[in-house]
Short mmCIF file of C-alpha atoms in Angstrom, two decimals:
data_model
loop_
_atom_site.label_atom_id
_atom_site.label_comp_id
_atom_site.label_asym_id
_atom_site.label_seq_id
_atom_site.Cartn_x
_atom_site.Cartn_y
_atom_site.Cartn_z
CA MET A 87 15.10 18.57 13.90
CA LYS A 88 17.68 16.19 12.53
CA VAL A 89 15.92 13.38 10.70
CA LEU A 90 17.41 10.15 9.34
CA LEU A 91 15.54 7.96 6.85
CA VAL A 92 16.82 4.41 6.37
CA ASN A 93 16.05 2.32 3.29
CA PRO A 94 16.73 -1.36 4.08
CA PRO A 95 18.04 -3.83 1.47
CA VAL A 96 15.57 -5.54 -0.83
CA ARG A 97 15.93 -8.53 -3.19
CA LYS A 98 19.55 -9.06 -2.24
CA LYS A 99 20.04 -11.86 -4.76
CA MET A 100 19.84 -9.17 -7.46
CA GLN A 101 21.61 -5.87 -7.95
CA PRO A 102 19.70 -2.85 -6.53
CA GLN A 103 17.23 -1.92 -9.24
CA GLU A 104 14.10 -0.03 -8.24
CA ILE A 105 14.51 3.34 -6.58
CA PRO A 106 12.89 3.61 -3.11
CA ILE A 107 9.79 5.51 -4.24
CA GLY A 108 7.90 5.24 -0.94
CA LEU A 109 10.73 6.46 1.26
CA GLY A 110 11.56 9.04 -1.40
CA LEU A 111 8.08 10.53 -0.95
CA ILE A 112 8.53 10.54 2.83
CA ALA A 113 11.85 12.35 2.31
CA ALA A 114 10.17 14.92 0.06
CA VAL A 115 7.61 15.65 2.79
CA ALA A 116 10.39 16.09 5.38
CA LYS A 117 12.10 18.56 3.05
CA GLN A 118 8.84 20.49 2.64
CA GLU A 119 8.66 20.72 6.44
CA GLY A 120 12.15 22.19 6.61
CA GLN A 121 13.80 19.31 8.48
CA GLN A 122 17.55 18.63 8.46
CA LEU A 123 17.35 15.43 6.48
CA SER A 124 19.77 12.55 5.92
CA PHE A 125 18.94 9.63 3.62
CA LEU A 126 20.74 6.33 4.22
CA ASP A 127 20.14 3.88 1.38
CA LEU A 128 21.40 0.50 2.58
CA ASN A 129 20.00 -1.14 -0.54
CA VAL A 130 22.13 0.66 -3.07
CA HIS A 131 25.48 -0.35 -1.49
CA ARG A 132 24.52 -3.32 0.73
CA PRO A 133 27.12 -2.58 3.45
CA SER A 134 27.81 -4.82 6.42
CA LEU A 135 25.88 -4.10 9.61
CA GLN A 136 29.07 -2.69 11.14
CA ILE A 137 29.52 -0.19 8.29
CA ALA A 138 25.81 0.66 8.44
CA ALA A 139 26.20 1.39 12.16
CA GLN A 140 29.03 3.80 11.40
CA GLU A 141 26.78 5.65 8.94
CA ILE A 142 23.91 5.76 11.45
CA ALA A 143 26.28 7.22 14.06
CA ILE A 144 27.47 10.10 11.86
CA ASP A 145 25.07 12.61 13.45
CA ASP A 146 22.87 12.95 16.52
CA TYR A 147 19.38 12.36 15.11
CA ASP A 148 16.11 13.34 16.74
CA VAL A 149 13.89 11.19 14.51
CA ILE A 150 14.71 7.99 12.63
CA GLY A 151 12.29 6.66 10.04
CA ILE A 152 12.46 3.20 8.50
CA GLY A 153 10.01 1.62 6.09
CA GLY A 154 9.70 -1.43 3.94
CA LEU A 155 7.84 -4.48 2.76
CA SER A 156 7.40 -7.66 4.77
CA SER A 157 10.11 -9.22 2.59
CA GLN A 158 12.59 -6.65 3.98
CA TYR A 159 11.93 -7.59 7.59
CA GLN A 160 14.96 -9.89 7.82
CA ASP A 161 17.24 -6.84 7.53
CA ILE A 162 14.97 -4.37 9.33
CA ARG A 163 15.07 -6.46 12.51
CA ASN A 164 18.88 -6.23 12.47
CA ILE A 165 18.97 -2.49 11.76
CA LEU A 166 16.49 -1.40 14.45
CA PRO A 167 18.57 -2.46 17.50
CA VAL A 168 21.57 -0.65 16.02
CA CYS A 169 19.53 2.54 15.63
CA ARG A 170 18.29 2.30 19.21
CA GLN A 171 21.70 1.53 20.69
CA ILE A 172 23.39 4.44 18.92
CA HIS A 173 20.50 6.88 19.41
CA PRO A 174 18.74 5.87 22.65
CA ASP A 175 16.65 9.06 22.80
CA ALA A 176 15.64 9.26 19.14
CA LEU A 177 12.03 8.80 18.07
CA ILE A 178 11.98 5.69 15.86
CA VAL A 179 9.08 5.60 13.39
CA ALA A 180 8.28 2.56 11.22
CA GLY A 181 5.94 2.36 8.25
CA GLY A 182 5.12 0.28 5.21
CA GLY A 183 3.79 -3.19 4.61
CA PHE A 184 5.86 -4.87 7.32
CA VAL A 185 3.99 -3.02 10.09
CA THR A 186 0.65 -1.84 8.66
CA TYR A 187 -1.27 -5.10 9.10
CA MET A 188 -0.02 -6.09 12.57
CA PRO A 189 0.97 -2.99 14.58
CA ASP A 190 0.41 -4.58 18.00
CA LYS A 191 2.42 -7.68 17.12
CA MET A 192 5.22 -5.66 15.58
CA LEU A 193 5.49 -3.44 18.66
CA ARG A 194 5.95 -6.65 20.69
CA LEU A 195 8.46 -8.16 18.27
CA ARG A 196 10.47 -4.96 17.78
CA PRO A 197 10.42 -2.94 21.01
CA GLU A 198 12.87 -0.47 19.45
CA ILE A 199 9.96 1.01 17.47
CA ASP A 200 8.21 3.95 19.13
CA ILE A 201 5.51 4.70 16.56
CA ILE A 202 3.98 2.71 13.71
CA VAL A 203 2.40 4.46 10.74
CA ILE A 204 -0.63 2.51 9.51
CA GLY A 205 -1.28 2.67 5.77
CA GLU A 206 -0.46 5.70 3.62
CA GLY A 207 2.36 7.60 5.22
CA GLU A 208 2.82 11.03 3.66
CA GLU A 209 0.32 13.10 5.67
CA THR A 210 0.81 11.04 8.83
CA TRP A 211 4.56 11.61 8.59
CA ARG A 212 4.01 15.34 8.14
CA ASP A 213 1.88 15.48 11.29
CA LEU A 214 4.38 13.36 13.24
CA LEU A 215 7.20 15.77 12.42
CA LYS A 216 5.08 18.65 13.70
CA ALA A 217 4.17 16.78 16.90
CA ALA A 218 7.63 15.37 17.62
CA PRO A 219 9.09 18.35 19.56
CA LYS A 220 6.31 18.17 22.18
CA LYS A 221 6.11 14.35 22.04
CA ASP A 222 2.31 14.41 22.11
CA PHE A 223 1.07 12.11 19.36
CA SER A 224 -2.49 11.59 20.52
CA GLY A 225 -3.82 13.93 17.84
CA VAL A 226 -1.92 12.34 14.95
CA LYS A 227 -4.26 10.20 12.87
CA GLY A 228 -3.26 6.79 11.57
CA ILE A 229 -0.65 5.61 14.08
CA ALA A 230 -0.10 3.06 16.84
CA TYR A 231 2.25 3.64 19.77
CA ARG A 232 2.82 2.68 23.39
CA ASN A 233 1.75 4.97 26.21
CA GLU A 234 3.75 5.41 29.41
CA GLU A 235 2.22 2.23 30.85
CA GLY A 236 3.31 0.25 27.78
CA LYS A 237 -0.22 -0.16 26.43
CA VAL A 238 -0.62 0.01 22.65
CA ILE A 239 -2.69 3.04 21.66
CA TYR A 240 -4.39 3.37 18.28
CA THR A 241 -5.27 6.89 17.19
CA GLU A 242 -8.16 7.77 14.90
CA PRO A 243 -7.64 6.16 11.46
CA ARG A 244 -6.49 8.39 8.64
CA PRO A 245 -8.52 8.59 5.43
CA LEU A 246 -6.89 7.86 2.09
CA ILE A 247 -5.43 10.82 0.23
CA PRO A 248 -8.27 11.85 -2.12
CA ASP A 249 -6.10 13.60 -4.72
CA LEU A 250 -2.76 11.94 -5.48
CA ASP A 251 -1.76 14.93 -7.62
CA THR A 252 -1.11 16.82 -4.37
CA LEU A 253 1.87 14.58 -3.61
CA PRO A 254 5.39 15.84 -4.34
CA TYR A 255 7.77 13.86 -6.53
CA PRO A 256 10.11 11.58 -4.58
CA ALA A 257 13.31 13.28 -3.40
CA TYR A 258 15.38 12.06 -6.34
CA ASP A 259 18.25 14.37 -5.40
CA LEU A 260 18.89 12.24 -2.30
CA MET A 261 19.05 8.98 -4.28
CA GLU A 262 21.92 7.43 -6.22
CA ILE A 263 20.03 7.54 -9.49
CA ASP A 264 23.00 6.45 -11.61
CA THR A 265 23.42 3.16 -9.74
CA TYR A 266 19.74 2.26 -9.84
CA ALA A 267 19.38 3.23 -13.50
CA GLU A 268 22.45 1.24 -14.51
CA ASN A 269 21.29 -1.90 -12.70
CA TYR A 270 17.62 -1.76 -13.69
CA ASP A 271 17.06 -5.03 -15.52
CA LEU A 272 14.00 -4.59 -17.74
CA CYS A 273 14.48 -7.29 -20.35
CA TYR A 274 10.90 -7.49 -21.62
CA SER A 275 11.36 -5.51 -24.83
CA GLU A 276 14.21 -4.30 -27.01
CA GLU A 277 13.61 -0.69 -25.93
CA SER A 278 13.55 -1.48 -22.21
CA LEU A 279 16.64 -3.66 -22.49
CA HIS A 280 18.81 -1.22 -24.41
CA SER A 281 17.67 2.13 -23.03
CA LYS A 282 20.61 4.07 -21.61
CA ARG A 283 18.77 5.05 -18.43
CA LYS A 284 15.70 3.41 -16.88
CA LEU A 285 13.70 4.41 -13.80
CA CYS A 286 10.29 3.65 -12.32
CA ILE A 287 7.36 5.68 -11.03
CA ILE A 288 3.98 4.83 -9.50
CA SER A 289 0.75 6.42 -10.71
CA GLU A 290 -1.75 4.07 -9.03
CA ARG A 291 -2.51 3.07 -5.46
CA GLY A 292 -4.68 0.03 -4.84
CA CYS A 293 -6.23 -2.29 -7.41
CA PRO A 294 -9.82 -3.21 -8.36
CA ARG A 295 -8.82 -6.88 -8.52
CA GLN A 296 -8.76 -8.27 -5.01
CA CYS A 297 -6.57 -11.35 -5.33
CA THR A 298 -6.25 -13.39 -2.16
CA PHE A 299 -2.43 -13.31 -2.35
CA CYS A 300 -2.05 -9.53 -2.70
CA THR A 301 -1.94 -6.43 -0.49
CA HIS A 302 -1.48 -2.76 -1.30
CA ASN A 303 0.54 -1.51 1.70
CA GLY A 304 -2.53 0.02 3.30
CA ALA A 305 -3.28 2.22 0.28
CA SER A 306 -6.63 0.68 -0.67
CA ARG A 307 -10.08 0.31 0.83
CA TRP A 308 -9.56 -3.44 1.09
CA ASP A 309 -6.35 -2.94 3.04
CA MET A 310 -8.09 -0.53 5.40
CA LEU A 311 -10.76 -3.12 6.12
CA VAL A 312 -7.97 -5.41 7.32
CA SER A 313 -5.89 -2.83 9.18
CA VAL A 314 -8.58 -0.73 10.92
CA GLY A 315 -11.82 -2.72 10.53
CA LYS A 316 -15.10 -2.36 8.65
CA GLU A 317 -16.84 -0.15 11.22
CA LYS A 318 -14.11 2.49 11.14
CA VAL A 319 -13.89 2.41 7.34
CA LEU A 320 -17.64 3.05 7.07
CA LYS A 321 -17.24 5.96 9.48
CA LEU A 322 -14.47 7.37 7.27
CA ASP A 323 -16.83 7.02 4.29
CA GLU A 324 -19.40 9.19 6.06
CA GLU A 325 -16.91 11.83 7.14
CA TYR A 326 -14.49 12.04 4.20
CA GLY A 327 -16.24 10.33 1.29
CA PHE A 328 -15.97 6.78 -0.01
CA GLN A 329 -12.53 5.30 0.60
CA GLN A 330 -11.51 4.11 -2.85
CA ILE A 331 -10.37 0.67 -3.94
CA ALA A 332 -7.98 2.17 -6.50
CA ARG A 333 -6.77 5.73 -7.11
CA PHE A 334 -4.65 7.20 -9.89
CA THR A 335 -2.69 10.36 -10.46
CA SER A 336 -4.14 12.37 -13.32
CA ALA A 337 -2.87 11.86 -16.85
CA GLU A 338 -1.36 15.37 -16.75
CA TYR A 339 0.49 14.75 -13.48
CA THR A 340 1.80 11.39 -14.70
CA LEU A 341 3.10 12.75 -17.99
CA LYS A 342 4.75 15.74 -16.31
CA HIS A 343 6.46 13.34 -13.90
CA MET A 344 7.79 11.30 -16.82
CA GLN A 345 8.93 14.44 -18.64
CA TYR A 346 10.69 15.62 -15.47
CA LEU A 347 12.72 12.40 -15.28
CA TYR A 348 13.58 12.68 -18.97
CA GLU A 349 14.69 16.31 -18.75
CA LYS A 350 16.38 16.19 -15.34
CA TYR A 351 17.95 12.73 -15.41
CA ASP A 352 18.06 11.85 -19.12
CA CYS A 353 15.73 8.92 -18.50
CA GLY A 354 14.59 7.34 -21.77
CA TYR A 355 12.63 4.41 -20.37
CA ILE A 356 10.13 4.51 -17.50
CA TYR A 357 8.39 1.59 -15.89
CA LEU A 358 5.02 2.53 -14.40
CA THR A 359 5.03 0.06 -11.51
CA ASP A 360 1.28 0.34 -11.11
CA GLU A 361 -0.42 -2.83 -9.99
CA ASN A 362 -3.01 -2.69 -12.74
CA LEU A 363 -2.87 0.33 -15.03
CA THR A 364 -5.11 -1.17 -17.73
CA SER A 365 -7.98 -1.77 -15.28
CA ASN A 366 -8.97 1.88 -15.74
CA ARG A 367 -9.44 2.00 -19.51
CA LYS A 368 -10.72 5.58 -19.53
CA ARG A 369 -7.73 6.93 -17.67
CA THR A 370 -5.27 4.76 -19.66
CA THR A 371 -6.77 6.05 -22.91
CA GLU A 372 -6.54 9.63 -21.67
CA LEU A 373 -2.89 9.16 -20.66
CA CYS A 374 -1.95 7.58 -24.00
CA ASN A 375 -3.68 10.28 -26.03
CA LEU A 376 -1.88 12.95 -24.00
CA MET A 377 1.46 11.24 -24.66
CA ILE A 378 0.77 11.12 -28.38
CA GLU A 379 -0.29 14.79 -28.46
CA ASN A 380 2.99 15.75 -26.74
CA ASP A 381 5.13 13.54 -29.00
CA THR A 382 6.31 11.63 -25.93
CA PRO A 383 7.13 8.38 -27.82
CA SER A 384 9.93 10.15 -29.70
CA LYS A 385 11.71 10.69 -26.37
CA ILE A 386 10.37 8.20 -23.82
CA HIS A 387 9.33 4.58 -24.02
CA TRP A 388 7.57 2.89 -21.15
CA GLY A 389 6.15 -0.34 -19.77
CA THR A 390 3.58 -1.22 -17.14
CA ALA A 391 1.36 -3.96 -15.67
CA GLY A 392 -2.26 -4.84 -16.31
CA ASP A 393 -4.84 -7.59 -16.04
CA THR A 394 -5.95 -9.89 -18.81
CA ALA A 395 -9.67 -9.14 -18.60
CA SER A 396 -9.29 -5.40 -19.16
CA VAL A 397 -7.46 -5.28 -22.50
CA ASN A 398 -8.63 -5.36 -26.10
CA ASP A 399 -7.01 -4.74 -29.48
CA GLU A 400 -7.97 -1.07 -29.49
CA LEU A 401 -6.41 -0.34 -26.10
CA ILE A 402 -3.17 -2.24 -26.77
CA SER A 403 -2.81 -0.59 -30.17
CA LEU A 404 -3.19 2.85 -28.56
CA MET A 405 -0.72 2.03 -25.77
CA LYS A 406 1.82 0.85 -28.32
CA LYS A 407 1.37 4.03 -30.35
CA ALA A 408 1.95 6.04 -27.14
CA GLY A 409 5.34 4.40 -26.59
CA CYS A 410 4.45 1.37 -24.45
CA THR A 411 6.70 -1.58 -25.33
CA PHE A 412 5.63 -4.20 -22.80
CA ILE A 413 2.84 -4.99 -20.36
CA SER A 414 3.22 -7.57 -17.61
CA PHE A 415 0.06 -9.53 -16.85
CA GLY A 416 -0.70 -11.71 -13.85
CA GLY A 417 -2.16 -14.80 -15.49
CA GLU A 418 -1.75 -16.62 -12.13
CA SER A 419 -3.21 -19.98 -13.25
CA GLY A 420 -4.46 -21.91 -16.25
CA SER A 421 -7.19 -23.47 -14.11
CA ASP A 422 -10.58 -21.79 -13.93
CA LYS A 423 -11.20 -23.53 -10.62
CA VAL A 424 -8.12 -21.98 -9.03
CA LEU A 425 -8.78 -18.55 -10.55
CA LYS A 426 -12.36 -18.51 -9.28
CA TYR A 427 -12.19 -20.14 -5.86
CA ASP A 428 -8.59 -19.77 -4.65
CA ILE A 429 -7.30 -16.56 -6.23
CA GLN A 430 -10.66 -14.81 -6.69
CA LYS A 431 -9.18 -12.48 -9.28
CA GLY A 432 -12.29 -12.26 -11.42
CA THR A 433 -10.49 -13.50 -14.53
CA THR A 434 -10.62 -16.78 -16.46
CA ARG A 435 -8.37 -18.99 -18.54
CA LYS A 436 -10.15 -17.61 -21.61
CA ASN A 437 -9.24 -14.06 -20.51
CA ASN A 438 -5.61 -15.17 -20.28
CA GLN A 439 -5.72 -16.79 -23.72
CA ASP A 440 -7.47 -13.81 -25.29
CA CYS A 441 -4.82 -11.52 -23.81
CA VAL A 442 -1.98 -13.58 -25.30
CA ASP A 443 -3.69 -13.53 -28.70
CA ILE A 444 -4.35 -9.77 -28.53
CA MET A 445 -0.74 -8.99 -27.64
CA LYS A 446 0.54 -11.13 -30.52
CA ARG A 447 -1.85 -9.53 -32.98
CA GLN A 448 -0.60 -6.10 -31.91
CA GLY A 449 3.04 -7.10 -32.26
CA MET A 450 3.89 -7.06 -28.55
CA GLU A 451 5.45 -10.05 -26.83
CA PRO A 452 3.12 -11.38 -24.11
CA VAL A 453 4.67 -11.16 -20.63
CA MET A 454 2.73 -13.17 -18.07
CA THR A 455 3.38 -14.49 -14.56
CA PHE A 456 1.87 -17.57 -12.92
CA MET A 457 2.00 -19.34 -9.57
CA LEU A 458 1.43 -22.67 -7.89
CA GLY A 459 0.58 -23.75 -4.36
CA ASN A 460 -2.83 -22.13 -3.96
CA PRO A 461 -4.82 -23.67 -1.10
CA HIS A 462 -6.99 -26.13 -3.03
CA GLU A 463 -4.91 -26.44 -6.18
CA ASP A 464 -4.35 -30.10 -7.08
CA VAL A 465 -2.32 -31.88 -9.73
CA ASN A 466 -5.05 -31.40 -12.35
CA ASP A 467 -4.83 -27.63 -11.83
CA ILE A 468 -1.04 -27.82 -12.10
CA LEU A 469 -1.46 -29.68 -15.38
CA GLU A 470 -3.92 -27.06 -16.69
CA THR A 471 -1.40 -24.29 -16.05
CA THR A 472 1.46 -26.27 -17.60
CA ASP A 473 -0.75 -27.04 -20.59
CA PHE A 474 -1.30 -23.28 -20.98
CA PHE A 475 2.49 -22.82 -21.01
CA VAL A 476 2.91 -25.49 -23.68
CA LYS A 477 0.12 -24.27 -25.96
CA ASN A 478 1.41 -20.69 -25.89
CA ASN A 479 5.13 -21.50 -25.76
CA ILE A 480 5.44 -19.53 -22.51
CA ALA A 481 8.76 -19.61 -20.66
CA CYS A 482 7.62 -19.10 -17.08
CA ASP A 483 9.20 -20.12 -13.79
CA PRO A 484 6.07 -19.90 -11.63
CA PHE A 485 5.99 -18.14 -8.28
CA ILE A 486 5.06 -20.05 -5.14
CA CYS A 487 1.83 -18.79 -3.59
CA THR A 488 3.15 -16.91 -0.54
CA PRO A 489 0.86 -15.71 2.29
CA TYR A 490 2.32 -12.27 2.95
CA PRO A 491 0.92 -10.49 6.04
CA GLY A 492 -2.29 -8.60 5.34
CA THR A 493 -3.41 -10.89 2.52
CA LYS A 494 -6.60 -12.91 2.73
CA LEU A 495 -4.39 -15.98 2.52
CA TYR A 496 -2.53 -14.97 5.67
CA LEU A 497 -5.71 -14.17 7.56
CA ASP A 498 -7.31 -17.49 6.58
CA TYR A 499 -4.25 -19.69 7.20
CA GLU A 500 -2.32 -17.91 9.96
CA GLN A 501 -2.32 -20.96 12.24
CA GLN A 502 -0.99 -23.27 9.50
CA ILE A 503 1.67 -20.71 8.61
CA LEU A 504 2.95 -20.34 12.18
CA GLU A 505 2.92 -24.11 12.72
CA GLN A 506 5.46 -24.44 9.91
CA PHE A 507 7.89 -22.47 12.08
CA ASP A 508 7.08 -24.03 15.46
CA GLN A 509 5.79 -27.60 15.62
CA ARG A 510 4.69 -27.05 19.23
CA LEU A 511 1.80 -24.95 17.92
CA ALA A 512 0.56 -27.97 15.97
CA GLU A 513 0.96 -30.32 18.92
CA VAL A 514 -0.75 -28.07 21.47
CA LYS A 515 -3.96 -28.13 19.41
CA LYS A 516 -4.31 -31.81 20.26
CA LEU A 517 -4.41 -31.10 24.00
CA PRO A 518 -7.42 -30.04 26.08
CA LYS A 519 -7.85 -26.27 26.23
CA GLY A 520 -5.89 -24.78 29.13
CA SER A 521 -3.27 -27.54 29.23
CA ILE A 522 -0.53 -25.05 28.34
CA ASP A 523 -0.31 -21.51 29.70
CA ASN A 524 -1.75 -19.01 27.19
CA GLU A 525 1.11 -16.55 27.69
CA LEU A 526 3.60 -19.27 26.80
CA ILE A 527 1.62 -20.15 23.67
CA GLN A 528 1.60 -16.47 22.72
CA GLN A 529 5.39 -16.39 23.07
CA TRP A 530 5.62 -19.39 20.73
CA LYS A 531 3.36 -17.62 18.23
CA ASP A 532 5.40 -14.41 18.39
CA ASN A 533 8.64 -16.32 17.86
CA ALA A 534 7.11 -18.27 14.97
CA LEU A 535 5.87 -15.03 13.42
CA ASP A 536 9.35 -13.54 13.72
CA LYS A 537 10.84 -16.58 11.97
CA PHE A 538 8.18 -16.48 9.26
CA LEU A 539 8.71 -12.78 8.56
CA GLY A 540 12.46 -13.36 8.49
CA SER A 541 12.01 -16.07 5.86
CA LEU A 542 10.10 -13.87 3.43
CA ASP A 543 11.64 -12.83 0.14
CA ASP A 544 10.31 -12.65 -3.40
CA ALA A 545 7.61 -15.21 -4.16
CA ASP A 546 10.03 -17.37 -6.16
CA VAL A 547 11.64 -18.34 -2.83
CA LEU A 548 9.77 -20.85 -0.69
CA SER A 549 8.82 -19.52 2.74
CA ALA A 550 5.56 -20.75 4.26
CA HIS A 551 2.93 -22.38 2.08
CA VAL A 552 -0.86 -22.61 2.33
CA SER A 553 -1.44 -25.63 0.12
CA GLN A 554 -3.89 -28.17 1.48
CA VAL A 555 -2.65 -30.71 -1.08
CA PHE A 556 1.13 -30.42 -1.48
CA ASN A 557 4.09 -30.11 0.91
CA HIS A 558 7.24 -28.00 0.52
CA HIS A 559 9.09 -30.66 -1.47
CA ASP A 560 6.14 -31.25 -3.80
CA LEU A 561 5.91 -27.55 -4.61
CA LEU A 562 9.60 -27.18 -5.40
CA GLY A 563 9.58 -30.26 -7.63
CA LEU A 564 6.39 -29.29 -9.45
CA LYS A 565 7.72 -25.76 -9.95
CA ALA A 566 10.74 -27.12 -11.82
CA LEU A 567 8.64 -29.49 -13.95
CA MET A 568 6.18 -26.72 -14.86
CA PHE A 569 9.04 -24.50 -16.00
CA ALA A 570 10.32 -27.39 -18.14
CA HIS A 571 6.83 -27.95 -19.66
CA ASP A 572 7.23 -31.58 -18.59
CA ILE A 573 3.63 -32.81 -18.38
CA PRO A 574 4.62 -36.53 -18.58
CA ARG A 575 6.89 -36.29 -15.54
CA ILE A 576 4.27 -34.33 -13.58
CA LEU A 577 1.88 -37.21 -14.28
CA LYS A 578 4.50 -39.77 -13.28
CA VAL A 579 5.00 -37.94 -9.97
CA ALA A 580 1.22 -37.94 -9.54
CA HIS A 581 1.21 -41.74 -9.66
CA MET A 582 4.17 -41.96 -7.28
CA ARG A 583 2.40 -39.69 -4.78
CA ASN A 584 -1.07 -41.21 -5.31
CA TRP A 585 -2.57 -37.97 -6.64
CA PRO A 586 -5.52 -38.89 -8.88
CA HIS A 587 -5.55 -37.17 -12.26
CA ASP A 588 -8.39 -36.69 -14.73
CA LYS A 589 -8.79 -39.07 -17.67
CA LYS A 590 -8.10 -36.23 -20.12
CA TRP A 591 -4.41 -36.50 -19.19
CA ASN A 592 -4.15 -40.27 -19.80
CA GLU A 593 -2.68 -39.88 -23.29
CA HIS A 594 0.21 -37.82 -21.83
CA CYS A 595 0.79 -40.11 -18.85
CA PRO A 596 3.67 -42.64 -19.07
CA ASP A 597 2.16 -44.82 -16.33
CA CYS A 598 -1.32 -44.86 -17.84
CA SER A 599 0.08 -45.48 -21.33
CA ALA A 600 2.24 -48.34 -20.07
CA LYS A 601 -0.67 -49.93 -18.19
CA ASN A 602 -2.96 -49.60 -21.21
CA GLU A 603 -0.35 -51.13 -23.50
CA ILE A 604 0.25 -54.04 -21.13
CA ASN A 605 -3.50 -54.61 -20.79
CA GLU A 606 -3.92 -54.67 -24.57
CA LEU A 607 -1.03 -57.11 -24.95
CA ARG A 608 -2.51 -59.30 -22.23
CA LYS A 609 -5.88 -59.34 -24.00
CA VAL A 610 -4.21 -60.30 -27.28
CA ASN A 611 -2.23 -62.98 -25.53
CA GLU A 612 -5.36 -64.36 -23.88
CA ALA A 613 -7.16 -64.39 -27.22
CA LEU A 614 -4.27 -66.18 -28.93
CA PHE A 615 -3.88 -68.82 -26.27
CA THR A 616 -7.36 -69.67 -24.99
CA PRO A 617 -7.63 -73.23 -23.48
CA THR A 618 -10.31 -75.45 -25.14
CA ALA A 619 -13.02 -77.00 -23.04
CA ALA A 620 -12.35 -80.51 -24.39
CA THR A 621 -8.60 -80.87 -23.99
CA GLY A 622 -7.62 -77.99 -21.73
CA GLU A 623 -4.92 -77.14 -24.27
CA SER A 624 -4.50 -73.76 -25.92
CA ASP A 625 -6.47 -73.33 -29.09
CA GLN A 626 -4.26 -70.97 -31.10
CA ILE A 627 -6.18 -68.74 -33.44
#
């Protein structure tokens, strides 16, 4: 069969940087199955829709696959109708984060899609390619599709891949490696900044930290609980073994992958885009020791991400010796209240501080990200985070807490999110039940969802918010003041907006300081000019 894979644009405000690893793996599977494969990367060149249509029309394709994150939906929804118009008989398959958590809704929103792949795609894609000639997909695990009557059918859920070492490398030969490597902006260390060629790989799926703002594209037990339900996950446990929260490729597989990129593509710096490599200390130690044994640091430097509670001096020292030059940590907040109740990361402010101190002791610059706009975060929590910036001299433009589909935040605040894109949904709640036709309300919800998905980008861009304290304007203003380390102006805004702040901030607060000074002057003045009981005249002291 003739198969076309389409990689939609991502992070269009920046040059194309990270190679499409996920779609590259799907391409590698198609090659293993002997398909006639074309790979259209709309991210690397960012053509107009008209030019993209010309590329899509080059051949007569039997199967078209498109995948991406929710933040890529704004372009995906434009590309899909073009694919359907040019290839009316092609089987259009969609996968990735933008469909995994809401297959039924996405099939309504985007009728061009024939089949949705739920969660991990490699083995499902392989089975779909085998089933495509006969067009009988009932035996393919892990998909949703419409039957002849238009009803959405869910097949048996697919278990997670137990051994990630069985996966092929992404089909690098189909990618424009030079463009991605040239644009890759890793400015977190001298080595990452100046390396001639930089690329990224993934050696972890899932994460043991279950932050309320995060998803794992269906590749974790927690994601499966959302996408297929607890009962089916427990059944998968019984039949296939426990569905893991986090899985890693072996140290040997990971190092061979890095060596392959070095030898084949002259890649001297590799970013392991794992969500939390340091969470598995045993495996991280094994990987670092293997790198040292193979003299990897003399050829390849690398960076990765971790969490603040999992590192110590010994681990960071070993990682540095193995060629690691930076680690990005999600500090998220300087407030223990927010970390515990809103984010539920399982880390504390002390963990964050200890991590900064450890990195400095080991001669590595701390790289840490933070956010604002968590549901119950108030101005005191904002001040705690800004205070953390000030005390550690951290230059951080915080993200805005964004409720991406599939996150606990989205599940908990879906109604509030949709109301931000259609005020009618807020108004109809005030009416008696049944006042408005349910089908009409569902249309409003679908349209609001489409607008919400179309607004998504990186978390530094405001889309919907879930704050129960601040509005859109508050969040944008506070974001700028946090970046500027401007605690006094945050406190001044607090007084303007009638947000009560704790007494511990009084000494930094211009309003409180001014009021205290005036009160002291008034007391002095009253003491100096106190009227006497006899004459009623001031008795100056």
